[in-house]
CSV table of C-alpha atoms (C1' of nucleotides) in Angstrom, one decimal:
chain,number,residue,atom,x,y,z
A,1,MET,CA,5.9,6.2,-3.8
A,2,PRO,CA,2.6,6.7,-5.4
A,3,GLU,CA,1.0,10.1,-5.8
A,4,LEU,CA,1.1,12.0,-9.1
A,5,PRO,CA,4.7,13.2,-8.9
A,6,GLU,CA,6.0,9.8,-7.8
A,7,VAL,CA,4.0,7.9,-10.4
A,8,GLU,CA,5.2,10.3,-13.1
A,9,TYR,CA,8.8,9.7,-12.1
A,10,ALA,CA,8.2,5.9,-12.0
A,11,ALA,CA,6.5,5.9,-15.4
A,12,ALA,CA,9.5,7.8,-16.9
A,13,ILE,CA,11.8,5.1,-15.5
A,14,ALA,CA,9.5,2.3,-17.0
A,15,ARG,CA,9.3,4.2,-20.3
A,16,GLN,CA,13.0,4.4,-20.7
A,17,ALA,CA,13.5,0.7,-19.9
A,18,LEU,CA,10.5,-0.7,-21.8
A,19,VAL,CA,9.7,1.3,-24.9
A,20,GLY,CA,11.0,-0.4,-28.1
A,21,ARG,CA,11.9,-3.5,-26.2
A,22,THR,CA,10.3,-6.9,-26.6
A,23,ILE,CA,9.0,-8.8,-23.6
A,24,VAL,CA,10.7,-12.2,-23.4
A,25,ARG,CA,8.7,-13.4,-20.4
A,26,ALA,CA,6.3,-11.8,-18.0
A,27,ARG,CA,4.9,-13.2,-14.7
A,28,ALA,CA,3.2,-12.2,-11.6
A,29,LEU,CA,4.8,-13.7,-8.5
A,30,HIS,CA,2.5,-13.0,-5.6
A,31,ALA,CA,-1.0,-14.4,-5.2
A,32,ALA,CA,-2.5,-10.9,-4.9
A,33,GLN,CA,-1.2,-9.9,-8.3
A,34,ARG,CA,-1.9,-13.3,-9.9
A,35,LYS,CA,-5.6,-12.9,-9.2
A,36,ARG,CA,-5.8,-10.2,-11.9
A,37,PHE,CA,-2.8,-11.1,-14.0
A,38,ASP,CA,-2.6,-14.9,-14.3
A,39,ASP,CA,-0.3,-17.2,-16.2
A,40,ARG,CA,-2.5,-17.2,-19.3
A,41,ASP,CA,-2.2,-13.4,-19.5
A,42,SER,CA,1.6,-13.7,-18.9
A,43,ALA,CA,2.0,-16.3,-21.6
A,44,THR,CA,0.4,-14.2,-24.3
A,45,LEU,CA,2.9,-11.4,-23.6
A,46,ALA,CA,6.0,-13.3,-24.7
A,47,GLY,CA,7.1,-11.7,-28.0
A,48,GLU,CA,5.1,-8.5,-27.5
A,49,ARG,CA,6.8,-5.2,-28.1
A,50,VAL,CA,6.2,-2.2,-25.8
A,51,VAL,CA,5.4,0.9,-27.8
A,52,GLY,CA,4.6,3.4,-25.0
A,53,VAL,CA,4.1,4.0,-21.3
A,54,ARG,CA,1.4,6.6,-20.2
A,55,ARG,CA,0.4,8.0,-16.9
A,56,ARG,CA,-3.0,9.2,-16.0
A,57,GLY,CA,-3.5,10.3,-12.4
A,58,LYS,CA,-1.9,7.6,-10.3
A,59,HIS,CA,-2.5,5.0,-13.1
A,60,GLN,CA,0.0,3.7,-15.6
A,61,LEU,CA,-0.8,2.2,-19.0
A,62,ILE,CA,1.8,0.2,-20.9
A,63,ASP,CA,0.9,0.2,-24.6
A,64,LEU,CA,1.8,-2.9,-26.6
A,65,GLU,CA,2.3,-3.3,-30.3
A,66,SER,CA,-0.8,-5.5,-30.6
A,67,GLY,CA,-2.9,-2.6,-29.2
A,68,ARG,CA,-3.3,-4.4,-25.9
A,69,VAL,CA,-2.7,-2.5,-22.7
A,70,ILE,CA,-1.3,-3.4,-19.3
A,71,HIS,CA,-2.9,-1.3,-16.6
A,72,VAL,CA,-0.9,-0.8,-13.5
A,73,HIS,CA,-1.8,0.8,-10.2
A,74,PHE,CA,0.8,1.1,-7.4
A,75,ARG,CA,-1.7,1.7,-4.6
A,76,MET,CA,0.3,2.3,-1.4
A,77,ASN,CA,3.8,1.1,-1.9
A,78,GLY,CA,4.4,0.0,-5.5
A,79,ASP,CA,7.4,1.1,-7.5
A,80,TRP,CA,9.4,0.0,-10.6
A,81,VAL,CA,12.9,-1.3,-10.3
A,82,VAL,CA,15.0,-1.8,-13.4
A,83,VAL,CA,17.2,-4.9,-12.9
A,84,LEU,CA,20.2,-5.0,-15.2
A,85,PRO,CA,21.7,-8.3,-16.3
A,86,GLY,CA,23.5,-9.9,-13.4
A,87,ALA,CA,22.0,-7.5,-10.8
A,88,SER,CA,19.9,-8.8,-7.9
A,89,VAL,CA,16.1,-8.7,-7.9
A,90,PRO,CA,14.5,-6.6,-5.2
A,91,ASN,CA,13.2,-8.4,-2.0
A,92,TYR,CA,9.6,-7.5,-2.8
A,93,ALA,CA,9.3,-8.3,-6.4
A,94,ARG,CA,5.6,-9.0,-7.2
A,95,ALA,CA,5.8,-9.1,-11.0
A,96,VAL,CA,8.6,-9.2,-13.5
A,97,PHE,CA,8.9,-8.3,-17.2
A,98,GLU,CA,12.0,-9.8,-18.7
A,99,LEU,CA,13.1,-8.0,-21.8
A,100,ASP,CA,15.1,-8.9,-24.9
A,101,ASP,CA,18.2,-6.9,-23.8
A,102,GLY,CA,18.5,-9.1,-20.7
A,103,SER,CA,17.2,-6.4,-18.3
A,104,SER,CA,14.0,-6.8,-16.3
A,105,VAL,CA,11.4,-4.3,-15.1
A,106,VAL,CA,10.2,-5.4,-11.7
A,107,LEU,CA,7.1,-4.3,-9.8
A,108,ASP,CA,8.5,-3.9,-6.3
A,109,ASP,CA,5.8,-3.7,-3.6
A,110,SER,CA,6.3,-4.8,0.0
A,111,ARG,CA,2.6,-4.8,0.8
A,112,ALA,CA,1.6,-6.4,-2.5
A,113,LEU,CA,-1.4,-4.2,-2.8
A,114,SER,CA,-0.5,-3.1,-6.4
A,115,THR,CA,-2.7,-4.2,-9.2
A,116,LEU,CA,-1.9,-5.0,-12.8
A,117,SER,CA,-4.1,-6.4,-15.5
A,118,LEU,CA,-4.1,-7.0,-19.2
A,119,HIS,CA,-6.7,-5.5,-21.5
A,120,ALA,CA,-7.8,-6.0,-25.1
A,121,PRO,CA,-7.1,-3.5,-27.9
A,122,ALA,CA,-9.4,-0.4,-27.9
A,123,SER,CA,-10.6,-1.0,-24.3
A,124,ASP,CA,-10.2,1.7,-21.7
A,125,PRO,CA,-9.3,0.2,-18.3
A,126,LEU,CA,-9.3,3.6,-16.6
A,127,PRO,CA,-12.0,4.5,-14.1
A,128,SER,CA,-13.7,7.9,-14.4
A,129,LEU,CA,-11.0,10.5,-13.5
A,130,GLY,CA,-11.1,14.3,-13.1
A,131,PRO,CA,-8.5,16.6,-14.7
A,132,GLU,CA,-4.9,16.1,-13.9
A,133,ALA,CA,-3.8,18.0,-10.8
A,134,THR,CA,-1.0,19.6,-12.8
A,135,SER,CA,-3.2,20.6,-15.8
A,136,PRO,CA,-4.9,23.9,-16.6
A,137,GLU,CA,-8.2,22.1,-16.7
A,138,PHE,CA,-7.9,21.8,-12.9
A,139,SER,CA,-9.0,25.3,-12.1
A,140,ALA,CA,-11.1,27.3,-9.6
A,141,ALA,CA,-13.9,27.4,-12.2
A,142,TRP,CA,-13.9,23.6,-12.4
A,143,LEU,CA,-14.0,23.2,-8.7
A,144,GLN,CA,-16.8,25.8,-8.3
A,145,ASN,CA,-18.9,23.7,-10.7
A,146,ILE,CA,-18.6,20.4,-9.0
A,147,PHE,CA,-18.5,21.8,-5.4
A,148,ALA,CA,-21.7,23.8,-5.6
A,149,SER,CA,-23.9,20.8,-4.8
A,150,ARG,CA,-21.6,19.0,-2.3
A,151,ARG,CA,-20.7,19.6,1.3
A,152,THR,CA,-17.9,17.1,1.8
A,153,PRO,CA,-14.8,18.4,3.6
A,154,ILE,CA,-12.3,19.9,1.1
A,155,LYS,CA,-9.5,17.4,2.1
A,156,VAL,CA,-11.8,14.5,1.3
A,157,ALA,CA,-12.8,16.1,-2.0
A,158,LEU,CA,-9.2,16.5,-3.1
A,159,LEU,CA,-8.7,12.7,-2.6
A,160,ASP,CA,-11.6,11.9,-4.9
A,161,GLN,CA,-10.0,11.0,-8.2
A,162,ARG,CA,-13.3,11.7,-10.1
A,163,ILE,CA,-12.9,15.4,-9.1
A,164,VAL,CA,-9.1,15.7,-9.7
A,165,ALA,CA,-6.6,13.0,-10.6
A,166,GLY,CA,-3.3,12.3,-8.9
A,167,ILE,CA,-3.6,13.8,-5.4
A,168,GLY,CA,-3.1,11.5,-2.5
A,169,ASN,CA,-3.1,11.8,1.3
A,170,ILE,CA,0.2,13.6,1.6
A,171,TYR,CA,-0.2,16.3,-1.1
A,172,ALA,CA,-3.9,16.9,-0.2
A,173,ALA,CA,-2.6,18.0,3.3
A,174,GLU,CA,0.3,19.9,1.9
A,175,ALA,CA,-1.8,21.7,-0.7
A,176,LEU,CA,-4.3,22.9,2.0
A,177,TRP,CA,-1.4,24.2,4.1
A,178,PHE,CA,-0.1,26.2,1.2
A,179,ALA,CA,-3.7,27.5,0.6
A,180,ARG,CA,-4.2,28.3,4.4
A,181,ILE,CA,-7.5,26.4,4.2
A,182,ASP,CA,-8.9,24.2,7.0
A,183,PRO,CA,-9.2,20.7,5.6
A,184,ARG,CA,-12.5,20.2,7.3
A,185,ARG,CA,-14.2,23.1,5.5
A,186,PRO,CA,-17.2,21.9,3.5
A,187,VAL,CA,-16.6,22.5,-0.2
A,188,ASN,CA,-19.8,24.4,-0.8
A,189,ARG,CA,-18.7,27.0,1.7
A,190,LEU,CA,-15.5,28.0,0.0
A,191,ARG,CA,-15.3,31.4,-1.6
A,192,PRO,CA,-14.0,31.8,-5.1
A,193,MET,CA,-10.7,33.3,-3.9
A,194,GLN,CA,-10.2,30.3,-1.6
A,195,LEU,CA,-10.8,27.9,-4.6
A,196,THR,CA,-8.1,29.8,-6.4
A,197,ALA,CA,-5.8,29.4,-3.4
A,198,ILE,CA,-6.5,25.7,-3.3
A,199,VAL,CA,-5.7,25.3,-7.0
A,200,LYS,CA,-2.4,27.2,-6.4
A,201,GLY,CA,-1.7,25.1,-3.4
A,202,VAL,CA,-2.1,21.9,-5.3
A,203,ARG,CA,0.2,23.2,-8.0
A,204,SER,CA,2.8,24.2,-5.4
A,205,ALA,CA,2.7,20.9,-3.7
A,206,MET,CA,3.0,19.0,-7.0
A,207,ALA,CA,5.7,21.3,-8.4
A,208,LYS,CA,7.8,21.0,-5.2
A,209,ALA,CA,7.6,17.2,-5.3
A,210,ILE,CA,8.4,17.1,-9.0
A,211,ARG,CA,11.4,19.3,-8.5
A,212,ARG,CA,12.6,17.1,-5.7
A,213,HIS,CA,12.4,14.0,-8.0
A,214,GLN,CA,14.3,15.9,-10.7
A,215,ARG,CA,17.0,16.8,-8.2
A,216,TYR,CA,17.5,13.2,-7.2
A,217,TYR,CA,17.4,11.9,-10.7
A,218,GLY,CA,20.3,9.7,-11.5
A,219,SER,CA,21.9,10.1,-8.0
A,220,GLU,CA,21.7,7.6,-5.2
A,221,GLN,CA,22.5,10.3,-2.8
A,222,THR,CA,19.8,11.8,-0.7
A,223,ASP,CA,20.1,15.2,0.9
A,224,GLY,CA,19.2,14.8,4.5
A,225,ALA,CA,18.8,18.5,5.2
A,226,ARG,CA,16.4,18.9,2.3
A,227,ASP,CA,14.6,15.7,3.0
A,228,SER,CA,13.7,17.0,6.5
A,229,GLN,CA,12.0,19.9,4.7
A,230,ARG,CA,10.2,17.6,2.4
A,231,PHE,CA,6.8,18.2,4.0
A,232,ASN,CA,5.3,21.2,5.7
A,233,VAL,CA,2.6,19.3,7.6
A,234,TYR,CA,2.5,15.6,6.6
A,235,ASP,CA,3.8,13.4,9.4
A,236,ARG,CA,4.8,16.4,11.5
A,237,GLU,CA,2.3,16.1,14.4
A,238,GLY,CA,3.4,18.3,17.3
A,239,ALA,CA,6.2,20.0,15.3
A,240,PRO,CA,6.0,23.8,14.8
A,241,CYS,CA,4.2,25.2,11.8
A,242,ARG,CA,6.8,26.6,9.5
A,243,ARG,CA,4.6,29.7,9.0
A,244,CYS,CA,3.3,30.5,12.5
A,245,GLY,CA,5.0,28.2,14.9
A,246,ALA,CA,1.8,26.6,16.2
A,247,PRO,CA,1.9,22.8,16.7
A,248,ILE,CA,0.8,20.8,13.7
A,249,ARG,CA,-2.2,18.7,14.5
A,250,ARG,CA,-3.3,15.3,13.3
A,251,ILE,CA,-7.0,14.7,12.7
A,252,THR,CA,-8.9,11.8,11.1
A,253,GLN,CA,-11.0,12.3,8.0
A,254,ALA,CA,-12.6,9.5,6.0
A,255,GLY,CA,-10.5,7.0,8.0
A,256,ARG,CA,-7.2,8.7,7.1
A,257,SER,CA,-4.8,11.0,8.9
A,258,THR,CA,-4.9,14.7,8.0
A,259,TYR,CA,-2.2,17.0,9.2
A,260,CYS,CA,-2.8,20.7,9.5
A,261,CYS,CA,-2.1,23.9,11.3
A,262,ARG,CA,-5.2,24.9,13.2
A,263,SER,CA,-3.8,28.4,13.7
A,264,CYS,CA,-3.1,29.5,10.1
A,265,GLN,CA,-5.4,27.2,8.2
A,266,ARG,CA,-8.9,28.6,8.3
B,1,DA,C1',-20.2,8.8,6.8
B,2,DT,C1',-17.8,5.0,8.7
B,3,DA,C1',-15.7,0.4,9.1
B,4,DG,C1',-13.5,-3.4,7.2
B,5,DG,C1',-10.7,-5.7,3.8
B,6,DC,C1',-6.7,-6.3,0.9
B,7,DC,C1',-1.1,-7.2,2.3
B,8,DT,C1',3.2,-6.6,4.8
B,9,DG,C1',6.7,-4.1,7.3
B,10,DG,C1',8.2,-0.7,10.6
B,11,DA,C1',7.9,2.0,14.8
B,12,DC,C1',6.8,1.8,19.4
C,1,DG,C1',2.2,-7.5,21.1
C,2,DT,C1',-0.4,-2.8,19.1
C,3,DC,C1',-0.9,0.8,15.9
C,4,DC,C1',0.0,2.9,11.7
C,5,DA,C1',1.0,3.3,6.6
C,6,DG,C1',1.6,7.6,0.3
C,7,DG,C1',-5.0,3.7,-2.1
C,8,DC,C1',-9.2,2.2,-3.2
C,9,DC,C1',-13.2,-1.0,-3.1
C,10,DT,C1',-17.3,-2.9,-0.8
C,11,DA,C1',-20.8,-3.4,2.7
C,12,DT,C1',-23.6,-1.3,6.3
DNA sequence: ATAGGCCTGGAC
DNA sequence: GTCCAGGCCTAT
């Protein structure tokens, strides 16, 4: 489940399981992951201790005692599963880190689009990324600066990780619903007050998702009633807008679905 | 700006 | 079967 809130939650799980532990054996299982993380990489990880797990946008960096770094990106479906001794491995295990306490941290990804790669000390495997969507640096002033010379639709801009890091297709749509902004609006035609509303909308969407993860932390139970309220527009085509009752529409932008209310998002 | 590719599963 | 999928890269 891979936008900022989900990756944050996953990274916390990985951090708890990995930090301070020594890797006994690592291996990528699926051809798609083995392309960038081959058996030579895996072999060098035996005996390495993990000293930290960081998240930046939707990326995760696993810091090793040697200074090397494992870079992980979940793409569409990746997630971590911690497998305790004797427990069964998930169906879609694509990579496994076996640890010195007998547990394993497994990259679980049905579509196998996730990537992981090993990097030398002092190298920076991250692409160019904008400020974190949850940080104060992500502000109306920042958006005004970079939007002045562009005319891409605002929804497409929010998905550009060089502009702001961590927003994906769901929360881009949710944020613009909160902000009451039409996702097709060219960014250079947004007024300062609207930029402020967009920043607030992004923060609302992120905060709501993070609260949801906190609520579910440690419990296998899911609250069906709350789950149905999880999104205001995403995947709700035809359903009534929770603000004005008009039907939620689905449109396509940059090859991806955008959900919005054409009545109260202007 | 748009389409296609990477992968596989689920909904219809 | 067909279409769609929470991401991102490359080619046209």
